[in-house]
Amino acid sequence: MFELRRLRLLHELAQRGTIAAVAQALAYSPSTISQQLSQLEREAGVALLAPDGRRVRLTAHGETLAAYAARALDADEEIRGELEDTRLGIAPVRLAVLQTAARALVPAALTLLAERTPGLRVEISELPPEEGLFELGARGFDLAIAEQYPGLTRPHRSALDRDLLGVDPIRLATARAIGPLADLAEHAWVMEPRGTAAREWAMQQCRAAGFEPDVRFELADLSGHAELIAAGHAVGLLPDLLWAGGAPPVHLSALPGDPAREIFTAARRSSRSLPGIRSVRDALADAFVARRV
């Protein structure tokens, strides 16, 4: 019989790639992770890991057991959810949220939860969508708020579901009215860092307009984008959620086709029925609707 705690370590290694990354994610020392995986190998009776330079990789047996570990962890979450429905108290919900949703949705959602489920503890971390979805799949979080840009598909993870909160228009942001997107080839641009969906989508819009943007500023913080643009140092593409109901400090113009990104919540299919996760999702959905009323 395999111990679920050790199976999780193998699952984490399959997800994160290195023992050091597993140790950092779970707040263990690398030596502790190695010892526990060695014990799991003894229990399995086969080699699960093989040297790969300074790292280790999963053997074929290791990959097989890691796949089993994922199913075992899912089953554990499902039964815990069923038991939680029959007892007092709700488990805390760990939420990974992108920056604009943290500003525009989370405060209102927490107010609703305080009224509806006063005993529920919600722990929130701001993470880029790519990282938030990865950590959700790796069980670092219970729920994530992420985005989908039009015409730019995000990989679907079979272990995760998606619930659409709504759409968020994206507009051209400038210090003053200075013309359509196609006229801004000579301007300095501010965009999110390379590797993000937002950056790739923004680059595609500029190329479709006939130019390669001069990306002079790379910032993850969209508030920083707005400040640079308002001061006249750059132009950019910004979503409406950024303004969180306040007056934008920049001039906003419609983009060709009036594009909007989808804002959605994602949860593991094995845990989506947990009372706390259902409550947080409902509150976020209501908060999204309320901001437009």
PDB file of C-alpha atoms in Angstrom:
ATOM      1  CA  MET A   1       0.000   0.000   0.000  1.00  0.00           C
ATOM      2  CA  PHE A   2       1.347   3.425  -0.965  1.00  0.00           C
ATOM      3  CA  GLU A   3       1.221   6.385   1.360  1.00  0.00           C
ATOM      4  CA  LEU A   4      -0.719   9.262  -0.194  1.00  0.00           C
ATOM      5  CA  ARG A   5       1.759  11.839   1.108  1.00  0.00           C
ATOM      6  CA  ARG A   6       4.620  10.207  -0.802  1.00  0.00           C
ATOM      7  CA  LEU A   7       2.478   9.791  -3.895  1.00  0.00           C
ATOM      8  CA  ARG A   8       1.864  13.533  -3.839  1.00  0.00           C
ATOM      9  CA  LEU A   9       5.610  14.167  -3.854  1.00  0.00           C
ATOM     10  CA  LEU A  10       5.980  12.013  -6.961  1.00  0.00           C
ATOM     11  CA  HIS A  11       3.052  13.825  -8.569  1.00  0.00           C
ATOM     12  CA  GLU A  12       4.641  17.181  -7.744  1.00  0.00           C
ATOM     13  CA  LEU A  13       7.945  16.057  -9.272  1.00  0.00           C
ATOM     14  CA  ALA A  14       6.137  15.038 -12.460  1.00  0.00           C
ATOM     15  CA  GLN A  15       4.515  18.489 -12.573  1.00  0.00           C
ATOM     16  CA  ARG A  16       7.445  20.700 -11.556  1.00  0.00           C
ATOM     17  CA  GLY A  17      10.407  18.818 -13.011  1.00  0.00           C
ATOM     18  CA  THR A  18      12.976  19.148 -10.215  1.00  0.00           C
ATOM     19  CA  ILE A  19      13.284  18.151  -6.566  1.00  0.00           C
ATOM     20  CA  ALA A  20      14.324  21.718  -5.732  1.00  0.00           C
ATOM     21  CA  ALA A  21      11.075  23.067  -7.226  1.00  0.00           C
ATOM     22  CA  VAL A  22       9.021  20.523  -5.277  1.00  0.00           C
ATOM     23  CA  ALA A  23      10.826  21.434  -2.068  1.00  0.00           C
ATOM     24  CA  GLN A  24      10.201  25.132  -2.615  1.00  0.00           C
ATOM     25  CA  ALA A  25       6.499  24.624  -3.433  1.00  0.00           C
ATOM     26  CA  LEU A  26       5.832  22.427  -0.397  1.00  0.00           C
ATOM     27  CA  ALA A  27       8.207  24.133   2.056  1.00  0.00           C
ATOM     28  CA  TYR A  28      10.328  21.022   2.602  1.00  0.00           C
ATOM     29  CA  SER A  29      14.080  20.618   2.280  1.00  0.00           C
ATOM     30  CA  PRO A  30      15.329  18.904  -0.906  1.00  0.00           C
ATOM     31  CA  SER A  31      16.901  16.171   1.234  1.00  0.00           C
ATOM     32  CA  THR A  32      13.524  15.406   2.814  1.00  0.00           C
ATOM     33  CA  ILE A  33      11.910  15.136  -0.631  1.00  0.00           C
ATOM     34  CA  SER A  34      14.687  12.814  -1.809  1.00  0.00           C
ATOM     35  CA  GLN A  35      14.377  10.612   1.273  1.00  0.00           C
ATOM     36  CA  GLN A  36      10.620  10.280   0.881  1.00  0.00           C
ATOM     37  CA  LEU A  37      10.913   9.446  -2.811  1.00  0.00           C
ATOM     38  CA  SER A  38      13.561   6.838  -2.018  1.00  0.00           C
ATOM     39  CA  GLN A  39      11.158   5.294   0.471  1.00  0.00           C
ATOM     40  CA  LEU A  40       8.446   5.272  -2.194  1.00  0.00           C
ATOM     41  CA  GLU A  41      10.841   3.457  -4.535  1.00  0.00           C
ATOM     42  CA  ARG A  42      11.409   0.798  -1.873  1.00  0.00           C
ATOM     43  CA  GLU A  43       7.675   0.410  -1.443  1.00  0.00           C
ATOM     44  CA  ALA A  44       7.163   0.139  -5.208  1.00  0.00           C
ATOM     45  CA  GLY A  45      10.023  -2.336  -5.650  1.00  0.00           C
ATOM     46  CA  VAL A  46      11.115  -0.682  -8.911  1.00  0.00           C
ATOM     47  CA  ALA A  47      13.230   2.321  -9.877  1.00  0.00           C
ATOM     48  CA  LEU A  48      11.068   5.423 -10.128  1.00  0.00           C
ATOM     49  CA  LEU A  49      13.852   7.955 -10.731  1.00  0.00           C
ATOM     50  CA  ALA A  50      16.973   7.980 -12.878  1.00  0.00           C
ATOM     51  CA  PRO A  51      19.907  10.430 -12.894  1.00  0.00           C
ATOM     52  CA  ASP A  52      19.733  13.092 -15.601  1.00  0.00           C
ATOM     53  CA  GLY A  53      22.788  15.322 -15.294  1.00  0.00           C
ATOM     54  CA  ARG A  54      22.471  17.123 -11.975  1.00  0.00           C
ATOM     55  CA  ARG A  55      18.778  16.361 -11.859  1.00  0.00           C
ATOM     56  CA  VAL A  56      16.590  13.297 -11.864  1.00  0.00           C
ATOM     57  CA  ARG A  57      13.894  12.203 -14.287  1.00  0.00           C
ATOM     58  CA  LEU A  58      11.024   9.776 -13.947  1.00  0.00           C
ATOM     59  CA  THR A  59      11.547   6.292 -15.319  1.00  0.00           C
ATOM     60  CA  ALA A  60       8.751   4.536 -17.197  1.00  0.00           C
ATOM     61  CA  HIS A  61       7.703   2.993 -13.871  1.00  0.00           C
ATOM     62  CA  GLY A  62       7.879   6.426 -12.284  1.00  0.00           C
ATOM     63  CA  GLU A  63       5.615   7.935 -14.933  1.00  0.00           C
ATOM     64  CA  THR A  64       3.125   5.106 -14.455  1.00  0.00           C
ATOM     65  CA  LEU A  65       3.043   5.579 -10.694  1.00  0.00           C
ATOM     66  CA  ALA A  66       2.846   9.384 -11.077  1.00  0.00           C
ATOM     67  CA  ALA A  67      -0.254   8.968 -13.249  1.00  0.00           C
ATOM     68  CA  TYR A  68      -1.725   6.703 -10.572  1.00  0.00           C
ATOM     69  CA  ALA A  69      -0.802   9.285  -7.928  1.00  0.00           C
ATOM     70  CA  ALA A  70      -2.799  11.954  -9.796  1.00  0.00           C
ATOM     71  CA  ARG A  71      -5.862   9.697  -9.814  1.00  0.00           C
ATOM     72  CA  ALA A  72      -5.409   8.862  -6.133  1.00  0.00           C
ATOM     73  CA  LEU A  73      -5.163  12.538  -5.211  1.00  0.00           C
ATOM     74  CA  ASP A  74      -8.298  13.279  -7.244  1.00  0.00           C
ATOM     75  CA  ALA A  75     -10.169  10.490  -5.463  1.00  0.00           C
ATOM     76  CA  ASP A  76      -9.001  11.819  -2.108  1.00  0.00           C
ATOM     77  CA  GLU A  77     -10.336  15.293  -2.951  1.00  0.00           C
ATOM     78  CA  GLU A  78     -13.658  13.904  -4.137  1.00  0.00           C
ATOM     79  CA  ILE A  79     -14.327  11.897  -0.995  1.00  0.00           C
ATOM     80  CA  ARG A  80     -13.261  14.806   1.199  1.00  0.00           C
ATOM     81  CA  GLY A  81     -15.769  16.947  -0.656  1.00  0.00           C
ATOM     82  CA  GLU A  82     -18.559  14.468  -0.063  1.00  0.00           C
ATOM     83  CA  LEU A  83     -17.688  14.241   3.632  1.00  0.00           C
ATOM     84  CA  GLU A  84     -17.462  18.011   3.933  1.00  0.00           C
ATOM     85  CA  ASP A  85     -21.063  18.302   2.746  1.00  0.00           C
ATOM     86  CA  THR A  86     -22.174  16.269   5.754  1.00  0.00           C
ATOM     87  CA  ARG A  87     -20.308  18.060   8.531  1.00  0.00           C
ATOM     88  CA  LEU A  88     -20.119  21.505  10.043  1.00  0.00           C
ATOM     89  CA  GLY A  89     -17.435  23.877   8.807  1.00  0.00           C
ATOM     90  CA  ILE A  90     -15.977  24.504   5.373  1.00  0.00           C
ATOM     91  CA  ALA A  91     -12.352  24.035   4.382  1.00  0.00           C
ATOM     92  CA  PRO A  92     -10.386  27.185   3.447  1.00  0.00           C
ATOM     93  CA  VAL A  93     -10.230  28.100  -0.225  1.00  0.00           C
ATOM     94  CA  ARG A  94      -6.883  29.129  -1.740  1.00  0.00           C
ATOM     95  CA  LEU A  95      -7.487  31.471  -4.682  1.00  0.00           C
ATOM     96  CA  ALA A  96      -4.973  32.493  -7.364  1.00  0.00           C
ATOM     97  CA  VAL A  97      -6.119  35.684  -9.059  1.00  0.00           C
ATOM     98  CA  LEU A  98      -4.891  37.884 -11.891  1.00  0.00           C
ATOM     99  CA  GLN A  99      -4.238  41.515 -11.042  1.00  0.00           C
ATOM    100  CA  THR A 100      -7.267  43.182 -12.614  1.00  0.00           C
ATOM    101  CA  ALA A 101      -9.686  40.725 -11.018  1.00  0.00           C
ATOM    102  CA  ALA A 102      -7.997  41.284  -7.657  1.00  0.00           C
ATOM    103  CA  ARG A 103      -8.875  44.979  -7.961  1.00  0.00           C
ATOM    104  CA  ALA A 104     -12.282  44.802  -9.602  1.00  0.00           C
ATOM    105  CA  LEU A 105     -13.892  41.587  -8.312  1.00  0.00           C
ATOM    106  CA  VAL A 106     -12.263  40.234  -5.168  1.00  0.00           C
ATOM    107  CA  PRO A 107     -13.258  42.968  -2.681  1.00  0.00           C
ATOM    108  CA  ALA A 108     -16.944  42.747  -3.674  1.00  0.00           C
ATOM    109  CA  ALA A 109     -16.840  38.937  -3.680  1.00  0.00           C
ATOM    110  CA  LEU A 110     -15.340  38.878  -0.178  1.00  0.00           C
ATOM    111  CA  THR A 111     -18.109  41.185   1.031  1.00  0.00           C
ATOM    112  CA  LEU A 112     -20.719  38.793  -0.363  1.00  0.00           C
ATOM    113  CA  LEU A 113     -18.981  35.809   1.236  1.00  0.00           C
ATOM    114  CA  ALA A 114     -18.851  37.553   4.613  1.00  0.00           C
ATOM    115  CA  GLU A 115     -22.649  37.840   4.432  1.00  0.00           C
ATOM    116  CA  ARG A 116     -23.405  34.414   2.979  1.00  0.00           C
ATOM    117  CA  THR A 117     -20.711  32.182   4.486  1.00  0.00           C
ATOM    118  CA  PRO A 118     -19.158  34.075   7.405  1.00  0.00           C
ATOM    119  CA  GLY A 119     -17.034  31.130   8.551  1.00  0.00           C
ATOM    120  CA  LEU A 120     -15.297  30.616   5.221  1.00  0.00           C
ATOM    121  CA  ARG A 121     -11.589  31.503   5.100  1.00  0.00           C
ATOM    122  CA  VAL A 122     -10.348  32.633   1.684  1.00  0.00           C
ATOM    123  CA  GLU A 123      -6.594  32.933   1.074  1.00  0.00           C
ATOM    124  CA  ILE A 124      -5.658  34.982  -1.998  1.00  0.00           C
ATOM    125  CA  SER A 125      -2.443  35.328  -3.988  1.00  0.00           C
ATOM    126  CA  GLU A 126      -1.985  37.456  -7.098  1.00  0.00           C
ATOM    127  CA  LEU A 127      -0.409  35.418  -9.893  1.00  0.00           C
ATOM    128  CA  PRO A 128      -0.207  35.709 -13.679  1.00  0.00           C
ATOM    129  CA  PRO A 129      -2.853  33.458 -15.281  1.00  0.00           C
ATOM    130  CA  GLU A 130      -0.275  31.069 -16.721  1.00  0.00           C
ATOM    131  CA  GLU A 131       1.279  30.497 -13.296  1.00  0.00           C
ATOM    132  CA  GLY A 132      -2.052  30.425 -11.495  1.00  0.00           C
ATOM    133  CA  LEU A 133      -3.443  27.680 -13.735  1.00  0.00           C
ATOM    134  CA  PHE A 134      -0.255  25.637 -13.416  1.00  0.00           C
ATOM    135  CA  GLU A 135      -0.309  25.905  -9.617  1.00  0.00           C
ATOM    136  CA  LEU A 136      -3.993  25.009  -9.582  1.00  0.00           C
ATOM    137  CA  GLY A 137      -3.232  21.810 -11.480  1.00  0.00           C
ATOM    138  CA  ALA A 138      -0.323  21.111  -9.134  1.00  0.00           C
ATOM    139  CA  ARG A 139      -2.639  21.580  -6.109  1.00  0.00           C
ATOM    140  CA  GLY A 140      -0.965  24.741  -4.916  1.00  0.00           C
ATOM    141  CA  PHE A 141      -4.373  26.460  -5.112  1.00  0.00           C
ATOM    142  CA  ASP A 142      -8.008  25.387  -5.061  1.00  0.00           C
ATOM    143  CA  LEU A 143      -9.376  27.943  -7.515  1.00  0.00           C
ATOM    144  CA  ALA A 144      -7.961  30.357 -10.085  1.00  0.00           C
ATOM    145  CA  ILE A 145      -9.232  33.388 -11.964  1.00  0.00           C
ATOM    146  CA  ALA A 146      -7.702  33.540 -15.432  1.00  0.00           C
ATOM    147  CA  GLU A 147      -8.256  35.090 -18.853  1.00  0.00           C
ATOM    148  CA  GLN A 148      -8.707  34.012 -22.460  1.00  0.00           C
ATOM    149  CA  TYR A 149      -7.837  36.456 -25.233  1.00  0.00           C
ATOM    150  CA  PRO A 150      -9.880  36.441 -28.458  1.00  0.00           C
ATOM    151  CA  GLY A 151      -8.322  34.353 -31.182  1.00  0.00           C
ATOM    152  CA  LEU A 152      -5.527  33.215 -28.864  1.00  0.00           C
ATOM    153  CA  THR A 153      -6.263  29.808 -27.411  1.00  0.00           C
ATOM    154  CA  ARG A 154      -4.981  28.720 -24.017  1.00  0.00           C
ATOM    155  CA  PRO A 155      -4.153  25.008 -23.507  1.00  0.00           C
ATOM    156  CA  HIS A 156      -7.023  23.085 -21.957  1.00  0.00           C
ATOM    157  CA  ARG A 157      -5.994  20.951 -18.995  1.00  0.00           C
ATOM    158  CA  SER A 158      -8.214  17.894 -18.745  1.00  0.00           C
ATOM    159  CA  ALA A 159      -8.050  17.881 -14.948  1.00  0.00           C
ATOM    160  CA  LEU A 160      -9.434  21.450 -14.752  1.00  0.00           C
ATOM    161  CA  ASP A 161     -12.847  22.872 -15.553  1.00  0.00           C
ATOM    162  CA  ARG A 162     -13.778  26.428 -16.551  1.00  0.00           C
ATOM    163  CA  ASP A 163     -16.714  28.649 -15.569  1.00  0.00           C
ATOM    164  CA  LEU A 164     -17.071  31.863 -17.548  1.00  0.00           C
ATOM    165  CA  LEU A 165     -17.514  34.970 -15.395  1.00  0.00           C
ATOM    166  CA  GLY A 166     -17.971  37.331 -18.339  1.00  0.00           C
ATOM    167  CA  VAL A 167     -16.187  39.334 -21.003  1.00  0.00           C
ATOM    168  CA  ASP A 168     -13.901  42.315 -20.486  1.00  0.00           C
ATOM    169  CA  PRO A 169     -13.483  44.796 -23.381  1.00  0.00           C
ATOM    170  CA  ILE A 170      -9.941  45.779 -24.362  1.00  0.00           C
ATOM    171  CA  ARG A 171      -9.257  49.264 -25.701  1.00  0.00           C
ATOM    172  CA  LEU A 172      -6.412  51.357 -27.080  1.00  0.00           C
ATOM    173  CA  ALA A 173      -5.072  53.587 -24.304  1.00  0.00           C
ATOM    174  CA  THR A 174      -3.286  56.857 -25.095  1.00  0.00           C
ATOM    175  CA  ALA A 175      -2.610  60.104 -23.245  1.00  0.00           C
ATOM    176  CA  ARG A 176      -4.908  61.958 -25.655  1.00  0.00           C
ATOM    177  CA  ALA A 177      -6.854  61.273 -28.822  1.00  0.00           C
ATOM    178  CA  ILE A 178      -4.124  60.720 -31.415  1.00  0.00           C
ATOM    179  CA  GLY A 179      -5.623  58.394 -34.003  1.00  0.00           C
ATOM    180  CA  PRO A 180      -6.367  54.691 -34.573  1.00  0.00           C
ATOM    181  CA  LEU A 181      -4.090  51.761 -33.866  1.00  0.00           C
ATOM    182  CA  ALA A 182      -2.627  51.751 -37.388  1.00  0.00           C
ATOM    183  CA  ASP A 183      -1.269  55.280 -36.836  1.00  0.00           C
ATOM    184  CA  LEU A 184       0.805  54.387 -33.770  1.00  0.00           C
ATOM    185  CA  ALA A 185       3.735  52.596 -35.371  1.00  0.00           C
ATOM    186  CA  GLU A 186       6.178  55.323 -34.336  1.00  0.00           C
ATOM    187  CA  HIS A 187       5.104  55.475 -30.692  1.00  0.00           C
ATOM    188  CA  ALA A 188       6.702  53.766 -27.722  1.00  0.00           C
ATOM    189  CA  TRP A 189       4.598  50.903 -26.348  1.00  0.00           C
ATOM    190  CA  VAL A 190       4.138  49.396 -22.911  1.00  0.00           C
ATOM    191  CA  MET A 191       3.199  45.709 -22.743  1.00  0.00           C
ATOM    192  CA  GLU A 192       3.199  42.830 -20.319  1.00  0.00           C
ATOM    193  CA  PRO A 193       6.324  40.596 -20.153  1.00  0.00           C
ATOM    194  CA  ARG A 194       7.228  38.149 -22.887  1.00  0.00           C
ATOM    195  CA  GLY A 195       5.625  34.729 -22.545  1.00  0.00           C
ATOM    196  CA  THR A 196       2.264  36.014 -21.341  1.00  0.00           C
ATOM    197  CA  ALA A 197      -0.933  35.624 -23.355  1.00  0.00           C
ATOM    198  CA  ALA A 198      -1.575  39.356 -23.011  1.00  0.00           C
ATOM    199  CA  ARG A 199       1.778  40.179 -24.617  1.00  0.00           C
ATOM    200  CA  GLU A 200       1.315  37.736 -27.487  1.00  0.00           C
ATOM    201  CA  TRP A 201      -2.198  39.016 -28.196  1.00  0.00           C
ATOM    202  CA  ALA A 202      -1.110  42.678 -28.134  1.00  0.00           C
ATOM    203  CA  MET A 203       1.742  41.924 -30.541  1.00  0.00           C
ATOM    204  CA  GLN A 204      -0.705  40.227 -32.907  1.00  0.00           C
ATOM    205  CA  GLN A 205      -2.981  43.280 -32.911  1.00  0.00           C
ATOM    206  CA  CYS A 206      -0.131  45.587 -33.850  1.00  0.00           C
ATOM    207  CA  ARG A 207       1.101  43.256 -36.588  1.00  0.00           C
ATOM    208  CA  ALA A 208      -2.431  42.956 -37.971  1.00  0.00           C
ATOM    209  CA  ALA A 209      -2.458  46.776 -38.130  1.00  0.00           C
ATOM    210  CA  GLY A 210       0.703  46.672 -40.250  1.00  0.00           C
ATOM    211  CA  PHE A 211       3.610  47.386 -37.909  1.00  0.00           C
ATOM    212  CA  GLU A 212       5.991  45.870 -35.354  1.00  0.00           C
ATOM    213  CA  PRO A 213       5.552  47.777 -32.072  1.00  0.00           C
ATOM    214  CA  ASP A 214       8.479  49.465 -30.344  1.00  0.00           C
ATOM    215  CA  VAL A 215       7.990  47.797 -26.940  1.00  0.00           C
ATOM    216  CA  ARG A 216      10.063  50.078 -24.792  1.00  0.00           C
ATOM    217  CA  PHE A 217       8.474  49.206 -21.451  1.00  0.00           C
ATOM    218  CA  GLU A 218       7.692  45.741 -20.051  1.00  0.00           C
ATOM    219  CA  LEU A 219       5.625  45.758 -16.866  1.00  0.00           C
ATOM    220  CA  ALA A 220       3.488  43.074 -15.240  1.00  0.00           C
ATOM    221  CA  ASP A 221       1.590  45.702 -13.229  1.00  0.00           C
ATOM    222  CA  LEU A 222      -1.142  47.192 -15.414  1.00  0.00           C
ATOM    223  CA  SER A 223      -1.442  50.174 -13.084  1.00  0.00           C
ATOM    224  CA  GLY A 224       2.106  50.998 -14.166  1.00  0.00           C
ATOM    225  CA  HIS A 225       0.968  50.789 -17.795  1.00  0.00           C
ATOM    226  CA  ALA A 226      -1.771  53.322 -17.102  1.00  0.00           C
ATOM    227  CA  GLU A 227       0.624  55.724 -15.382  1.00  0.00           C
ATOM    228  CA  LEU A 228       3.151  55.628 -18.218  1.00  0.00           C
ATOM    229  CA  ILE A 229       0.411  56.146 -20.776  1.00  0.00           C
ATOM    230  CA  ALA A 230      -1.249  58.981 -18.840  1.00  0.00           C
ATOM    231  CA  ALA A 231       2.117  60.745 -18.605  1.00  0.00           C
ATOM    232  CA  GLY A 232       2.521  60.556 -22.384  1.00  0.00           C
ATOM    233  CA  HIS A 233       5.495  58.169 -22.397  1.00  0.00           C
ATOM    234  CA  ALA A 234       3.796  55.218 -24.082  1.00  0.00           C
ATOM    235  CA  VAL A 235       0.633  53.802 -25.610  1.00  0.00           C
ATOM    236  CA  GLY A 236      -0.895  50.417 -24.856  1.00  0.00           C
ATOM    237  CA  LEU A 237      -3.878  48.061 -24.896  1.00  0.00           C
ATOM    238  CA  LEU A 238      -5.736  47.887 -21.586  1.00  0.00           C
ATOM    239  CA  PRO A 239      -8.811  45.984 -20.319  1.00  0.00           C
ATOM    240  CA  ASP A 240     -11.782  47.735 -18.717  1.00  0.00           C
ATOM    241  CA  LEU A 241     -11.493  45.745 -15.479  1.00  0.00           C
ATOM    242  CA  LEU A 242      -8.369  47.739 -14.684  1.00  0.00           C
ATOM    243  CA  TRP A 243     -10.425  50.804 -13.849  1.00  0.00           C
ATOM    244  CA  ALA A 244     -12.486  48.967 -11.198  1.00  0.00           C
ATOM    245  CA  GLY A 245     -15.400  51.339 -11.595  1.00  0.00           C
ATOM    246  CA  GLY A 246     -13.243  54.494 -11.422  1.00  0.00           C
ATOM    247  CA  ALA A 247     -12.545  57.054 -14.106  1.00  0.00           C
ATOM    248  CA  PRO A 248      -9.595  56.026 -16.324  1.00  0.00           C
ATOM    249  CA  PRO A 249      -6.703  58.536 -16.383  1.00  0.00           C
ATOM    250  CA  VAL A 250      -6.105  57.847 -20.088  1.00  0.00           C
ATOM    251  CA  HIS A 251      -7.966  58.320 -23.342  1.00  0.00           C
ATOM    252  CA  LEU A 252      -9.616  55.085 -24.491  1.00  0.00           C
ATOM    253  CA  SER A 253     -10.457  54.252 -28.112  1.00  0.00           C
ATOM    254  CA  ALA A 254     -12.188  51.240 -29.606  1.00  0.00           C
ATOM    255  CA  LEU A 255     -10.038  48.646 -31.368  1.00  0.00           C
ATOM    256  CA  PRO A 256     -10.960  47.021 -34.685  1.00  0.00           C
ATOM    257  CA  GLY A 257     -13.631  44.397 -34.047  1.00  0.00           C
ATOM    258  CA  ASP A 258     -14.231  45.578 -30.445  1.00  0.00           C
ATOM    259  CA  PRO A 259     -12.225  42.712 -28.887  1.00  0.00           C
ATOM    260  CA  ALA A 260     -12.848  41.476 -25.353  1.00  0.00           C
ATOM    261  CA  ARG A 261     -11.081  38.876 -23.250  1.00  0.00           C
ATOM    262  CA  GLU A 262     -12.995  36.166 -21.380  1.00  0.00           C
ATOM    263  CA  ILE A 263     -12.578  36.094 -17.601  1.00  0.00           C
ATOM    264  CA  PHE A 264     -13.136  32.654 -16.095  1.00  0.00           C
ATOM    265  CA  THR A 265     -12.655  30.665 -12.937  1.00  0.00           C
ATOM    266  CA  ALA A 266     -10.973  27.269 -13.021  1.00  0.00           C
ATOM    267  CA  ALA A 267     -10.993  24.464 -10.473  1.00  0.00           C
ATOM    268  CA  ARG A 268      -9.864  20.874 -10.397  1.00  0.00           C
ATOM    269  CA  ARG A 269     -12.693  18.608 -11.494  1.00  0.00           C
ATOM    270  CA  SER A 270     -12.067  16.471  -8.432  1.00  0.00           C
ATOM    271  CA  SER A 271     -12.706  19.376  -6.038  1.00  0.00           C
ATOM    272  CA  ARG A 272     -15.156  21.657  -7.852  1.00  0.00           C
ATOM    273  CA  SER A 273     -18.092  20.333  -5.767  1.00  0.00           C
ATOM    274  CA  LEU A 274     -16.527  21.365  -2.446  1.00  0.00           C
ATOM    275  CA  PRO A 275     -18.874  23.767  -0.642  1.00  0.00           C
ATOM    276  CA  GLY A 276     -16.219  26.452  -0.193  1.00  0.00           C
ATOM    277  CA  ILE A 277     -15.225  26.431  -3.866  1.00  0.00           C
ATOM    278  CA  ARG A 278     -18.869  26.610  -4.940  1.00  0.00           C
ATOM    279  CA  SER A 279     -19.432  29.542  -2.595  1.00  0.00           C
ATOM    280  CA  VAL A 280     -16.413  31.491  -3.839  1.00  0.00           C
ATOM    281  CA  ARG A 281     -17.339  30.886  -7.478  1.00  0.00           C
ATOM    282  CA  ASP A 282     -20.899  32.081  -6.900  1.00  0.00           C
ATOM    283  CA  ALA A 283     -19.672  35.229  -5.132  1.00  0.00           C
ATOM    284  CA  LEU A 284     -17.198  36.017  -7.939  1.00  0.00           C
ATOM    285  CA  ALA A 285     -19.906  35.543 -10.571  1.00  0.00           C
ATOM    286  CA  ASP A 286     -22.271  37.859  -8.691  1.00  0.00           C
ATOM    287  CA  ALA A 287     -19.495  40.430  -8.214  1.00  0.00           C
ATOM    288  CA  PHE A 288     -18.794  40.418 -11.966  1.00  0.00           C
ATOM    289  CA  VAL A 289     -22.466  41.016 -12.783  1.00  0.00           C
ATOM    290  CA  ALA A 290     -22.827  43.711 -10.100  1.00  0.00           C
ATOM    291  CA  ARG A 291     -19.927  45.801 -11.438  1.00  0.00           C
ATOM    292  CA  ARG A 292     -21.831  46.356 -14.689  1.00  0.00           C
ATOM    293  CA  VAL A 293     -25.137  47.320 -13.062  1.00  0.00           C
TER     294      VAL A 293
END
